[in-house]
mmCIF file of C-alpha atoms and ligand atoms in Angstrom:
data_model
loop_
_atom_site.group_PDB
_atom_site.id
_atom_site.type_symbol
_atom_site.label_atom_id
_atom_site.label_comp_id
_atom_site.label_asym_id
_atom_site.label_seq_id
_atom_site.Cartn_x
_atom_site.Cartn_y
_atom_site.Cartn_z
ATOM 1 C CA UNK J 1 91.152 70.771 86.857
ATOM 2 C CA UNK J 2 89.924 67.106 87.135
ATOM 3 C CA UNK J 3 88.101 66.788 90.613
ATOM 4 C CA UNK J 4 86.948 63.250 92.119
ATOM 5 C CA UNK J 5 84.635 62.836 94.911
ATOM 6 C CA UNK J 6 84.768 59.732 96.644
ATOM 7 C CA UNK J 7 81.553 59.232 98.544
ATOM 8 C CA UNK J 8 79.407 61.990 96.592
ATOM 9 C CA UNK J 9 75.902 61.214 97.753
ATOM 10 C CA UNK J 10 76.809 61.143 101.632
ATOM 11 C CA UNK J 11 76.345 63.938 103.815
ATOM 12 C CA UNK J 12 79.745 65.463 103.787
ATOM 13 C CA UNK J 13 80.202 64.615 99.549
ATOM 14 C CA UNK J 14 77.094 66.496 98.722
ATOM 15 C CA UNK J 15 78.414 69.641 101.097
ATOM 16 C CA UNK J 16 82.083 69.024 99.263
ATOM 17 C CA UNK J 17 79.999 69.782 96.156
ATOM 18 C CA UNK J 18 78.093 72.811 97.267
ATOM 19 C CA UNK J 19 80.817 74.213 98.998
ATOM 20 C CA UNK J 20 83.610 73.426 95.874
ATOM 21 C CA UNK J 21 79.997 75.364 93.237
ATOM 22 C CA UNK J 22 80.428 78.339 96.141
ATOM 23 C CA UNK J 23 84.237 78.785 95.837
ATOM 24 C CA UNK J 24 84.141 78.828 92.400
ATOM 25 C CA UNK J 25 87.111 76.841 92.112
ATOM 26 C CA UNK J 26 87.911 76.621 88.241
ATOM 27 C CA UNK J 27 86.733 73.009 87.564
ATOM 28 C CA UNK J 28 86.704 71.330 84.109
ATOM 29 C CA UNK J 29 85.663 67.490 85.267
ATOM 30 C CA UNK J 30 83.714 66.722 88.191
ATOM 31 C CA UNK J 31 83.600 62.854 88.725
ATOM 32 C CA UNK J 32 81.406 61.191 91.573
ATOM 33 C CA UNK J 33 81.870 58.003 93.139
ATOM 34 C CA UNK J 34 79.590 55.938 95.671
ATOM 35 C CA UNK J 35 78.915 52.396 96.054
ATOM 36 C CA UNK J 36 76.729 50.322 93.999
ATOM 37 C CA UNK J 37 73.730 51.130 96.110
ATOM 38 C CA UNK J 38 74.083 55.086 94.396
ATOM 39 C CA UNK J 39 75.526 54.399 91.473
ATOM 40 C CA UNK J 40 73.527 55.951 88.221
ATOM 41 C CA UNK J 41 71.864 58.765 90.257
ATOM 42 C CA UNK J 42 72.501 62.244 89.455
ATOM 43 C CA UNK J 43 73.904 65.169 91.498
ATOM 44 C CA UNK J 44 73.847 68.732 90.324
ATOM 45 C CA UNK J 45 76.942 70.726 89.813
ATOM 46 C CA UNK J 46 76.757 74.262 88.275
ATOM 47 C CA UNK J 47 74.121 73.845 86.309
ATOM 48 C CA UNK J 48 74.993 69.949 85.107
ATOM 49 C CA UNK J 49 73.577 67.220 86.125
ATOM 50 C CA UNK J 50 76.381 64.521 87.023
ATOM 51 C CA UNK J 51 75.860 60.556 87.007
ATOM 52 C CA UNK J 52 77.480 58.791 90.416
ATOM 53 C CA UNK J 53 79.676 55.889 89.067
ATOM 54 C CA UNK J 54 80.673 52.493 90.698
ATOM 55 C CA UNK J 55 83.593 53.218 92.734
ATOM 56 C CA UNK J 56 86.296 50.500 91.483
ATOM 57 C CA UNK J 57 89.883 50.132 91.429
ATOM 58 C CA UNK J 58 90.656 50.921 87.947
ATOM 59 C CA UNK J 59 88.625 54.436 88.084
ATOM 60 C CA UNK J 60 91.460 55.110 91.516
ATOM 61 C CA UNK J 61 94.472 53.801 89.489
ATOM 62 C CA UNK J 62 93.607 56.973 86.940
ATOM 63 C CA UNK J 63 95.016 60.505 86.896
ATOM 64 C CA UNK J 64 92.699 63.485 88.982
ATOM 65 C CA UNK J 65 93.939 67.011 90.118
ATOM 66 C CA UNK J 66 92.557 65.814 93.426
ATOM 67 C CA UNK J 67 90.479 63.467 95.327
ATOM 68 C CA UNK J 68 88.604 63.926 98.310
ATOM 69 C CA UNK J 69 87.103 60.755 99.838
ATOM 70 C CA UNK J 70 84.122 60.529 102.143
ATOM 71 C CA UNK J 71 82.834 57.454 101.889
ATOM 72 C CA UNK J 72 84.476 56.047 105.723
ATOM 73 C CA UNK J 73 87.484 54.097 106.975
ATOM 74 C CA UNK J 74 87.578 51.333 105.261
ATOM 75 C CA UNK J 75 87.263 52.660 101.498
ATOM 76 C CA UNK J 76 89.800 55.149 102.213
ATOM 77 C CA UNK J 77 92.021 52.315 103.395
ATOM 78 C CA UNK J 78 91.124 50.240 100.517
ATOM 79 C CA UNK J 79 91.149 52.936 97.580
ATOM 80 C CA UNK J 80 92.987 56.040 98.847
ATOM 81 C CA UNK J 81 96.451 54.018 98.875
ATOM 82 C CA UNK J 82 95.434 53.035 94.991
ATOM 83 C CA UNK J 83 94.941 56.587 93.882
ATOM 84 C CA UNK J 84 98.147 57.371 95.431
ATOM 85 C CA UNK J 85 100.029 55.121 94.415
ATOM 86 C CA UNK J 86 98.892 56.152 90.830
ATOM 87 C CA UNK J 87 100.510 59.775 91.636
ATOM 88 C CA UNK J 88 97.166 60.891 92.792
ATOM 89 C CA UNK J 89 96.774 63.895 95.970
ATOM 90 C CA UNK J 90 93.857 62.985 98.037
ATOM 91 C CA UNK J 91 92.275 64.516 101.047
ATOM 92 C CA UNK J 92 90.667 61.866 103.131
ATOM 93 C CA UNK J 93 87.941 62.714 105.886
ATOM 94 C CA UNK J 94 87.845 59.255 107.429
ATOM 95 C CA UNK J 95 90.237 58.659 110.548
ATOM 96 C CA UNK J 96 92.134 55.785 108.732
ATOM 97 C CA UNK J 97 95.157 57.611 108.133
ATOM 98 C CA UNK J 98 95.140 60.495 111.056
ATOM 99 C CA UNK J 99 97.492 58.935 113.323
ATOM 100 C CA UNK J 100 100.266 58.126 111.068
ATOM 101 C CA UNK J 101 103.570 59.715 111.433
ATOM 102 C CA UNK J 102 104.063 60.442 107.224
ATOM 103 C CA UNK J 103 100.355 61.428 106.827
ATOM 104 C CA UNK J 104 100.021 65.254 107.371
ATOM 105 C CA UNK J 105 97.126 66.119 109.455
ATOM 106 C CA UNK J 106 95.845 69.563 108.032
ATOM 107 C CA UNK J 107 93.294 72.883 109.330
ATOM 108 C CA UNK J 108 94.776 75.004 106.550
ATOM 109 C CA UNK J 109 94.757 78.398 108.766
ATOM 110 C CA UNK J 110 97.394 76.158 111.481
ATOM 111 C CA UNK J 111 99.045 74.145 109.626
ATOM 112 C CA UNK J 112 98.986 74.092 105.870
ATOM 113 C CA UNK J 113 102.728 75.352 105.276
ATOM 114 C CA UNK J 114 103.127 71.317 106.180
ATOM 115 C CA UNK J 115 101.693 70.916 102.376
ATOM 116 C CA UNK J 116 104.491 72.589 100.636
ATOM 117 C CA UNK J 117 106.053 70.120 98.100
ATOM 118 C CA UNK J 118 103.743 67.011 99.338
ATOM 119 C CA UNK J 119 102.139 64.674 97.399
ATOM 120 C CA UNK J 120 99.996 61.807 98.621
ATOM 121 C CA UNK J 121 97.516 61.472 101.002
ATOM 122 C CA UNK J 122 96.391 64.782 103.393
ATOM 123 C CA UNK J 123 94.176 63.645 105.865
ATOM 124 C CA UNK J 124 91.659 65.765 107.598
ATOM 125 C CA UNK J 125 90.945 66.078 111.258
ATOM 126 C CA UNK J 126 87.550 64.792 113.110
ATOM 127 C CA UNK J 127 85.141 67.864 113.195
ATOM 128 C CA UNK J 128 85.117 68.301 116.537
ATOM 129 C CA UNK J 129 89.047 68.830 116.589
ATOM 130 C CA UNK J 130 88.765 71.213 113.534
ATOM 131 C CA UNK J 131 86.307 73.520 115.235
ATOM 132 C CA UNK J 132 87.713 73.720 118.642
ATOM 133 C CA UNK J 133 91.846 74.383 116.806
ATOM 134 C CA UNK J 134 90.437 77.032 114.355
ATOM 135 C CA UNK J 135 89.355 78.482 117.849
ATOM 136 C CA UNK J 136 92.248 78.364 119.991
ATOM 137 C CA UNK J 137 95.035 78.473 117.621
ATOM 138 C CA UNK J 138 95.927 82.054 118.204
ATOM 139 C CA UNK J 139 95.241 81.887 121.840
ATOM 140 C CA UNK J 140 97.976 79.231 121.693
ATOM 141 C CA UNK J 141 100.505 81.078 119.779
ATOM 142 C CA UNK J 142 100.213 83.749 122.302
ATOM 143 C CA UNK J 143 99.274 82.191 125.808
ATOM 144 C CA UNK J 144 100.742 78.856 125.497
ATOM 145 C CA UNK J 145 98.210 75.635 125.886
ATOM 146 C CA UNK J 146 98.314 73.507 128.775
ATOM 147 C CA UNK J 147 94.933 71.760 129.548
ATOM 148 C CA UNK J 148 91.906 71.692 127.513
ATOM 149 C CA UNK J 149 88.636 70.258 129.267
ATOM 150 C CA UNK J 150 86.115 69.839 126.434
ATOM 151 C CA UNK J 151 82.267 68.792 126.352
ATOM 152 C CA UNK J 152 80.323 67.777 122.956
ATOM 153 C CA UNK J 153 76.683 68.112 122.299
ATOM 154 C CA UNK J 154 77.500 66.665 118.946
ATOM 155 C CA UNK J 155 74.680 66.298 116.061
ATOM 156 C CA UNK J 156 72.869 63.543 114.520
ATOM 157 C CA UNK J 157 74.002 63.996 111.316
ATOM 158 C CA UNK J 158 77.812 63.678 112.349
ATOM 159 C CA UNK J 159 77.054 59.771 112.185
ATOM 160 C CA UNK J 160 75.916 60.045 108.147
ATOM 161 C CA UNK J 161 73.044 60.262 106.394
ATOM 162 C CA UNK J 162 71.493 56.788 107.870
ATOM 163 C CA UNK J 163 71.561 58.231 111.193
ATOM 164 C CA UNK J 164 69.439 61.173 110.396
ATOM 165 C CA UNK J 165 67.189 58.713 109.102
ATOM 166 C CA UNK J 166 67.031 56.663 112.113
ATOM 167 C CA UNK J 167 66.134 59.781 114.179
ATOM 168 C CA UNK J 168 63.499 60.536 111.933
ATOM 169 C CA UNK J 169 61.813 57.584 112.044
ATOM 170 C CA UNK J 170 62.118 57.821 115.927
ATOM 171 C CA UNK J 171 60.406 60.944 115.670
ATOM 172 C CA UNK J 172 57.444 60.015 113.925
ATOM 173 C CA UNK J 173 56.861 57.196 116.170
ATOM 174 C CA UNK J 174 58.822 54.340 115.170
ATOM 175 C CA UNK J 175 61.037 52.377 117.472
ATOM 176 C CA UNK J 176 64.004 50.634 117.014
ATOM 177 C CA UNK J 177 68.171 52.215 116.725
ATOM 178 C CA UNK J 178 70.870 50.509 114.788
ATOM 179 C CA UNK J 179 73.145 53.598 114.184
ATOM 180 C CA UNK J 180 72.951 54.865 117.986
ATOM 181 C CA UNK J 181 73.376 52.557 121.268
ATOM 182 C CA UNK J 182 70.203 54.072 122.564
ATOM 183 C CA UNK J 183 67.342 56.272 121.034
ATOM 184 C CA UNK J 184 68.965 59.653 120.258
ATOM 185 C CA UNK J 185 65.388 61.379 119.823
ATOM 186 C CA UNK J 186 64.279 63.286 122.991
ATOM 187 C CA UNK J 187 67.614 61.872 124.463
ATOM 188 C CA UNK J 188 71.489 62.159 125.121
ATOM 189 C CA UNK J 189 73.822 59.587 124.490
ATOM 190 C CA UNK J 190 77.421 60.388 126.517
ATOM 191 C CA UNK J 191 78.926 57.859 123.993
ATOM 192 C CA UNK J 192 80.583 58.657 120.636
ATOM 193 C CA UNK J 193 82.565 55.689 119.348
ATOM 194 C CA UNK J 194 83.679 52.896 121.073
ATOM 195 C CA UNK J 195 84.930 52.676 124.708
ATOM 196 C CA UNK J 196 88.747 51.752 124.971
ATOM 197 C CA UNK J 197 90.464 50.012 127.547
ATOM 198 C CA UNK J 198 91.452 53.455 128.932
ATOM 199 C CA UNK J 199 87.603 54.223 129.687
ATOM 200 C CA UNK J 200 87.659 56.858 126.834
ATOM 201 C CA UNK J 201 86.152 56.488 123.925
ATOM 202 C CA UNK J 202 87.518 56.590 120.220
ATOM 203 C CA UNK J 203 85.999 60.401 119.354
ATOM 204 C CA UNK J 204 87.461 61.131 123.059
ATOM 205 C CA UNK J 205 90.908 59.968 121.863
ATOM 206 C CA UNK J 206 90.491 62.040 118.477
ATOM 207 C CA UNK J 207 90.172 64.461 120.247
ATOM 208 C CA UNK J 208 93.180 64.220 122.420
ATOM 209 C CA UNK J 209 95.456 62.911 119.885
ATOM 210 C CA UNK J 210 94.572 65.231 116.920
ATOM 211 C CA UNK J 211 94.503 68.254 119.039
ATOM 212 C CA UNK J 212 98.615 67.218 119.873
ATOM 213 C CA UNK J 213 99.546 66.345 116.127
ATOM 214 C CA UNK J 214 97.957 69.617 114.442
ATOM 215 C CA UNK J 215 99.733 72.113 116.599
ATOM 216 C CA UNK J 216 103.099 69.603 117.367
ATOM 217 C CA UNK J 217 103.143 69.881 120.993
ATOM 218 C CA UNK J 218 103.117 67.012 123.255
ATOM 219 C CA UNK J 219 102.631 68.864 126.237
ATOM 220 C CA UNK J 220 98.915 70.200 125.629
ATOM 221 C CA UNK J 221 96.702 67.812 127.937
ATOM 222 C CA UNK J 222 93.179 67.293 126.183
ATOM 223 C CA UNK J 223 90.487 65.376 128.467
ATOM 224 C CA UNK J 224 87.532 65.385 126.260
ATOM 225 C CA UNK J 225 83.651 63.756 126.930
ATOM 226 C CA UNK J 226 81.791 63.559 123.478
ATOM 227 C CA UNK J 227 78.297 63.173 123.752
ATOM 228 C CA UNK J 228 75.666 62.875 121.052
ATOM 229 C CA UNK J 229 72.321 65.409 121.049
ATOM 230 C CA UNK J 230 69.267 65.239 119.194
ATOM 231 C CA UNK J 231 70.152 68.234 116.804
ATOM 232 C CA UNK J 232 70.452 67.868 113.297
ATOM 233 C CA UNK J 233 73.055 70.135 112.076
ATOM 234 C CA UNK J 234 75.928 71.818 114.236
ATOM 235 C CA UNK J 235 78.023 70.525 117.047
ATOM 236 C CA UNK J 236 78.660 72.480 120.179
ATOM 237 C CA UNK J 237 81.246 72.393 122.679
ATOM 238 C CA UNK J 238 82.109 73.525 125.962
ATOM 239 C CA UNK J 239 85.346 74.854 126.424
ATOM 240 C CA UNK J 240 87.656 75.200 129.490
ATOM 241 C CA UNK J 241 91.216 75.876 128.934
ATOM 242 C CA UNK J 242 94.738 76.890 130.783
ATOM 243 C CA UNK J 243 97.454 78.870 129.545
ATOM 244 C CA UNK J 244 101.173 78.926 130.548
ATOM 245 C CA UNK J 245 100.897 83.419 130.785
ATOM 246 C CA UNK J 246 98.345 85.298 132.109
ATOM 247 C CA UNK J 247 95.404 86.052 130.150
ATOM 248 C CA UNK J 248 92.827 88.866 130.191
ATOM 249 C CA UNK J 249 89.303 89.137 129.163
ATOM 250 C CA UNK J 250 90.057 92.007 126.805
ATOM 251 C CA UNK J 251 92.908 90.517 125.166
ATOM 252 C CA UNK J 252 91.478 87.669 124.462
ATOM 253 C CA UNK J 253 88.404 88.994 122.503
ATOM 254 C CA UNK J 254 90.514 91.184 120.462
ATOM 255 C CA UNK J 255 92.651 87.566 119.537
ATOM 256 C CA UNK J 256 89.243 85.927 118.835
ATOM 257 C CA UNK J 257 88.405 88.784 116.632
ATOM 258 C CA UNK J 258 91.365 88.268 114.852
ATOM 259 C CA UNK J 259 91.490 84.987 113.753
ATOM 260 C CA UNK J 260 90.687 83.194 110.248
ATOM 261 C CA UNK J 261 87.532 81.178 110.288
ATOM 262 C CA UNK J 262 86.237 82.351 113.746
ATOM 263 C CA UNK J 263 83.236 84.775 114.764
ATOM 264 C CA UNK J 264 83.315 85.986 117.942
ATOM 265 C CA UNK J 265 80.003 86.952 119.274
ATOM 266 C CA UNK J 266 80.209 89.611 122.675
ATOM 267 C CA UNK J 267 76.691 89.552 124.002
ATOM 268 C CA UNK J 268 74.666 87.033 121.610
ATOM 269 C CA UNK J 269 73.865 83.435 122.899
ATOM 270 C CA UNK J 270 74.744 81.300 119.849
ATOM 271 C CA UNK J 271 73.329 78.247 119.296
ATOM 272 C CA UNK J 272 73.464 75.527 115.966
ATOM 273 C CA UNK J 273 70.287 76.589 114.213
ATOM 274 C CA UNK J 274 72.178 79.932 114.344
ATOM 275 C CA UNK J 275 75.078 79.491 112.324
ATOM 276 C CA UNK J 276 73.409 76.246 109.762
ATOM 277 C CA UNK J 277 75.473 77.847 107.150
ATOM 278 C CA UNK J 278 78.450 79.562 108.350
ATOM 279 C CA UNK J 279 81.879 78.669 107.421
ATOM 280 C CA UNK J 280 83.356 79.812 110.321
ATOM 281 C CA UNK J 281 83.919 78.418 114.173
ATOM 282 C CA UNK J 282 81.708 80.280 116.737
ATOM 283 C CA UNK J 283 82.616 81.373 119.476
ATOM 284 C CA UNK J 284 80.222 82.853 122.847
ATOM 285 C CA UNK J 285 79.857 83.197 126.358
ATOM 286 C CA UNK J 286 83.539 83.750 126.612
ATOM 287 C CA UNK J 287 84.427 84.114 130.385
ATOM 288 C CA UNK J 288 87.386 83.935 132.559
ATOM 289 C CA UNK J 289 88.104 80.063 134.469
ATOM 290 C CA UNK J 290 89.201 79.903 138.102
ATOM 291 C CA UNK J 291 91.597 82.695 137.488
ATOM 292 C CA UNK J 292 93.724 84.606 135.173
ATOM 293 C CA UNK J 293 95.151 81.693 133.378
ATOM 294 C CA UNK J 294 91.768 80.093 132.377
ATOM 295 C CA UNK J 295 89.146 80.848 130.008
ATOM 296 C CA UNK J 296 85.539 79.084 129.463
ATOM 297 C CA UNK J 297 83.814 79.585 126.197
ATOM 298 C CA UNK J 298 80.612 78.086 124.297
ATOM 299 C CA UNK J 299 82.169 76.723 120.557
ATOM 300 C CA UNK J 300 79.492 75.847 117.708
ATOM 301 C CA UNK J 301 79.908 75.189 113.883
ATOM 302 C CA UNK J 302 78.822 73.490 111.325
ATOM 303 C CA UNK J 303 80.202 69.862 111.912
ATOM 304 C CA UNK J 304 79.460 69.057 107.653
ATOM 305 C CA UNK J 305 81.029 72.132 106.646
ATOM 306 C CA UNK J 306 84.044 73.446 109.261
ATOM 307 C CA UNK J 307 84.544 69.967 110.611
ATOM 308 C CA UNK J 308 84.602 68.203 107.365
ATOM 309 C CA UNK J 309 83.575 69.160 103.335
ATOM 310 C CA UNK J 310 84.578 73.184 103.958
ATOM 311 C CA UNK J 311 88.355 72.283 105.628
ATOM 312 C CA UNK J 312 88.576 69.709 102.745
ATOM 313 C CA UNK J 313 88.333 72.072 100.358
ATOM 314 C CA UNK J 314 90.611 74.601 102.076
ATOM 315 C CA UNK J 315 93.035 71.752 101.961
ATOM 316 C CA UNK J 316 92.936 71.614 98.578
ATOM 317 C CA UNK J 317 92.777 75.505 98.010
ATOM 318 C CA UNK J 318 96.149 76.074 100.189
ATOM 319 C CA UNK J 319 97.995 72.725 98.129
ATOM 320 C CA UNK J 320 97.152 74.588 94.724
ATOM 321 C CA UNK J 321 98.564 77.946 96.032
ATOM 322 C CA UNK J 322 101.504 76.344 97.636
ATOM 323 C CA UNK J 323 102.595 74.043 94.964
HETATM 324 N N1 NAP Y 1 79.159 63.708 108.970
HETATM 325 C C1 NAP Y 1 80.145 64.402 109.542
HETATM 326 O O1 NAP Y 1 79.914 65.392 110.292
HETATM 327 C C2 NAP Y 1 81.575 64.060 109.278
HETATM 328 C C3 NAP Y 1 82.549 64.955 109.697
HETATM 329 C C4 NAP Y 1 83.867 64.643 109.474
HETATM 330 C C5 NAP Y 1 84.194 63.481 108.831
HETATM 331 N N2 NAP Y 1 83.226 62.606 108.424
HETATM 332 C C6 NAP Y 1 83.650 61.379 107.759
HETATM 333 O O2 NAP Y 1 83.279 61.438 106.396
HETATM 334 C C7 NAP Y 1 82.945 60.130 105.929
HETATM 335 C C8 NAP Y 1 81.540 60.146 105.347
HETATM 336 O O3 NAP Y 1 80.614 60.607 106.286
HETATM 337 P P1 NAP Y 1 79.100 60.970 105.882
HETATM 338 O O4 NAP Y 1 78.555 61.620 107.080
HETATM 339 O O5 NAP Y 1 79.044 61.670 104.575
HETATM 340 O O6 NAP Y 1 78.457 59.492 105.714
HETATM 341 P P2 NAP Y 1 77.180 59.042 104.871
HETATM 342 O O7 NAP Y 1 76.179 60.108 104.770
HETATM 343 O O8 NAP Y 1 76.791 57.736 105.470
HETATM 344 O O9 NAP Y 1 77.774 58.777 103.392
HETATM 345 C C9 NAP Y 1 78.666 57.736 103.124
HETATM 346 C C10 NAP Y 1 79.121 57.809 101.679
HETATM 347 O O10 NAP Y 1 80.073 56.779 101.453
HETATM 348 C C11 NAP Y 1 79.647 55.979 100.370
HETATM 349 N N3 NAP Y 1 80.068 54.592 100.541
HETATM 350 C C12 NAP Y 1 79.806 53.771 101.581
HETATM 351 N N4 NAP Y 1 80.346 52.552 101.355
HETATM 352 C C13 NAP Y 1 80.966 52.615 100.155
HETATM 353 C C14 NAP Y 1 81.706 51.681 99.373
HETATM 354 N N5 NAP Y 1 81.928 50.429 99.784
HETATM 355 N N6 NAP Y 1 82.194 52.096 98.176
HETATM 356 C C15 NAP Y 1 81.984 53.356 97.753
HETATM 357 N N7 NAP Y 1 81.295 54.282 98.443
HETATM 358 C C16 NAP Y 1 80.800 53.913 99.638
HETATM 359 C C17 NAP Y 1 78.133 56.094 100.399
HETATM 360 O O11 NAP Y 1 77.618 55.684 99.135
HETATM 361 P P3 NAP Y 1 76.121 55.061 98.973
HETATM 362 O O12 NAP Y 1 75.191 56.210 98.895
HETATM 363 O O13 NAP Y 1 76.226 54.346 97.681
HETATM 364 O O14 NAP Y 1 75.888 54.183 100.146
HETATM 365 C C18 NAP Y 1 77.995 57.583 100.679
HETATM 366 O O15 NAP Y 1 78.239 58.316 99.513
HETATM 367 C C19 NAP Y 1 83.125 59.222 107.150
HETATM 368 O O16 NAP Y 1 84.448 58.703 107.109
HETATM 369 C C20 NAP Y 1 82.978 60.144 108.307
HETATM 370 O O17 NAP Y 1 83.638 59.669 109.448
HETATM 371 C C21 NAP Y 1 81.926 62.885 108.615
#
């Protein structure tokens, strides 16, 4: 297979390529695209070292097994359309195509039957959707959403590479934020995105809106707060949700210990340095809510691997095994 990355030296490309080395997916052309800035540096892949190329127009209009694009909103809506218009598949990890109607919105273990016979773009959810679905999606099938109260201590490196930076240097003294509204070291910022006329923000809405496309039903409410944290790696999230039938404690760990992608931890308090390279979605502190309807849990993962390079690649996993 011929495999493009587009956005290779970023913080979600390089995990794409660790994580496509780990599942030894049979590969015979690896080719890595950034912009300008990257372009002629080399990233390892199984042993070879691989030189980043311009991205251009001409190298989308050519023919690749897949693409997966990382490089933000704006390439994908500039380049993606190119490469698929050539008779390309790509999986995009921006949020420029999420919200249309034609553009299937894909976690592989809740949806991915939707990628039988597609072609085109796939586009993959925001990582804090991904992580909180993977966790919930059986509970749905068997209780039956109906609200979803969510909290985000989301990490640093969620806003790319330059914002890990930016904390650094804020670290060792420096002052001074262009990637954050406020400094993010020693702090918490209860803003991810920008605010909307609603009083949300856009993560907020991601949140909300992704949460009703991936499992088709328009009557799960979602009220989300996303707020950023001073951790590196690993978003967390506090959970409250209702069900339509009664739930019970028991039940519901046995579910949780059942589904793809999720730990379930009984007595261990997890936390992000915990699970720094875990595939899965974690989930602890599981309790019932105000009564036997409600649950509360504590929800961490990996927000470069779960909520963005790993689903990518499960996206492209389940399209070869269903086409
Ligand atoms: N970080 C996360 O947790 C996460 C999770 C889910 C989704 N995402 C999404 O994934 C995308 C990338 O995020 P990231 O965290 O990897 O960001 P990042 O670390 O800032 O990396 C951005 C990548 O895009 C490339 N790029 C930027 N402008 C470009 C251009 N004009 N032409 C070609 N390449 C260009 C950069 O290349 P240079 O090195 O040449 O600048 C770099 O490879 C974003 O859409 C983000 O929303 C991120």
């Amino acid at each position: 297979m011929h495999i493009g990355i587009v956005g290779a030296s970023g913080e979600v490309g390089r995990m794409m390529i660790r994580v496509l080395e780990e599942h030894k997916i049979g590969i015979e052309k690896l080719s890595l695209f950034a912009s300008k800035r990257s372009a002629g540096e080399k990233i390892k892949f199984n042993e070879n070292e691989i030189v980043i190329q311009e991205l251009t127009k001409d190298s989308m209009m050519k023919k690749y097994d897949y693409l997966l694009f990382s490089a933000g909103s704006s390439v994908s809506k500039k380049y993606a359309s190119i490469a698929a218009e050539h008779g390309n598949v790509i999986i995009d990890n921006s949020s420029a195509f999420r919200s249309s109607a034609e553009i299937p919105l894909i976690i592989p273990e809740i949806n991915g039957q939707l990628l039988q016979n597609y072609r085109g773009i796939i586009a993959n959810p925001n990582c804090s959707t991904i992580q909180m679905l993977l966790a919930l999606n059986k509970l749905h099938q068997k209780y039956c959403l109906k609200k979803i109260v969510v909290s985000t201590y989301q990490a640093v490196s969620g806003a790319g590479h330059s914002a890990l930076e930016e904390m650094k240097n804020q670290r060792k003294g420096k002052s001074g934020n262009t990637i954050f509204p406020k400094k993010i070291d020693l702090n918490v910022i209860p803003i991810i995105g920008e605010i909307l006329e609603n009083g949300y923000s856009s993560e907020e809405m991601k949140m909300q809106n992704e949460t009703v496309k991936i499992f088709g039903d328009r009557n799960i409410r979602v009220s989300a707060t996303t707020v950023r944290v001073p951790v590196s790696y690993g978003h967390s999230e506090s959970i409250f949700c209702e069900f339509k039938e009664e739930v019970s404690l028991e039940s519901v760990k046995q579910i949780l210990l059942n589904s793809d992608a999720v730990v379930f931890h009984e007595n261990e308090i997890i936390t992000p340095l915990d699970i720094v390279n875990s595939d899965a979605s974690h989930v602890s502190r599981l309790r019932i809510g105000f009564d036997n309807h409600s649950i509360n849990f504590w929800n961490v993962a990996n927000n470069i691997r779960v909520g963005a390079a790993t689903n990518a690649v499960r996206i492209m996993e389940k399209h070869i095994s269903l086409n």
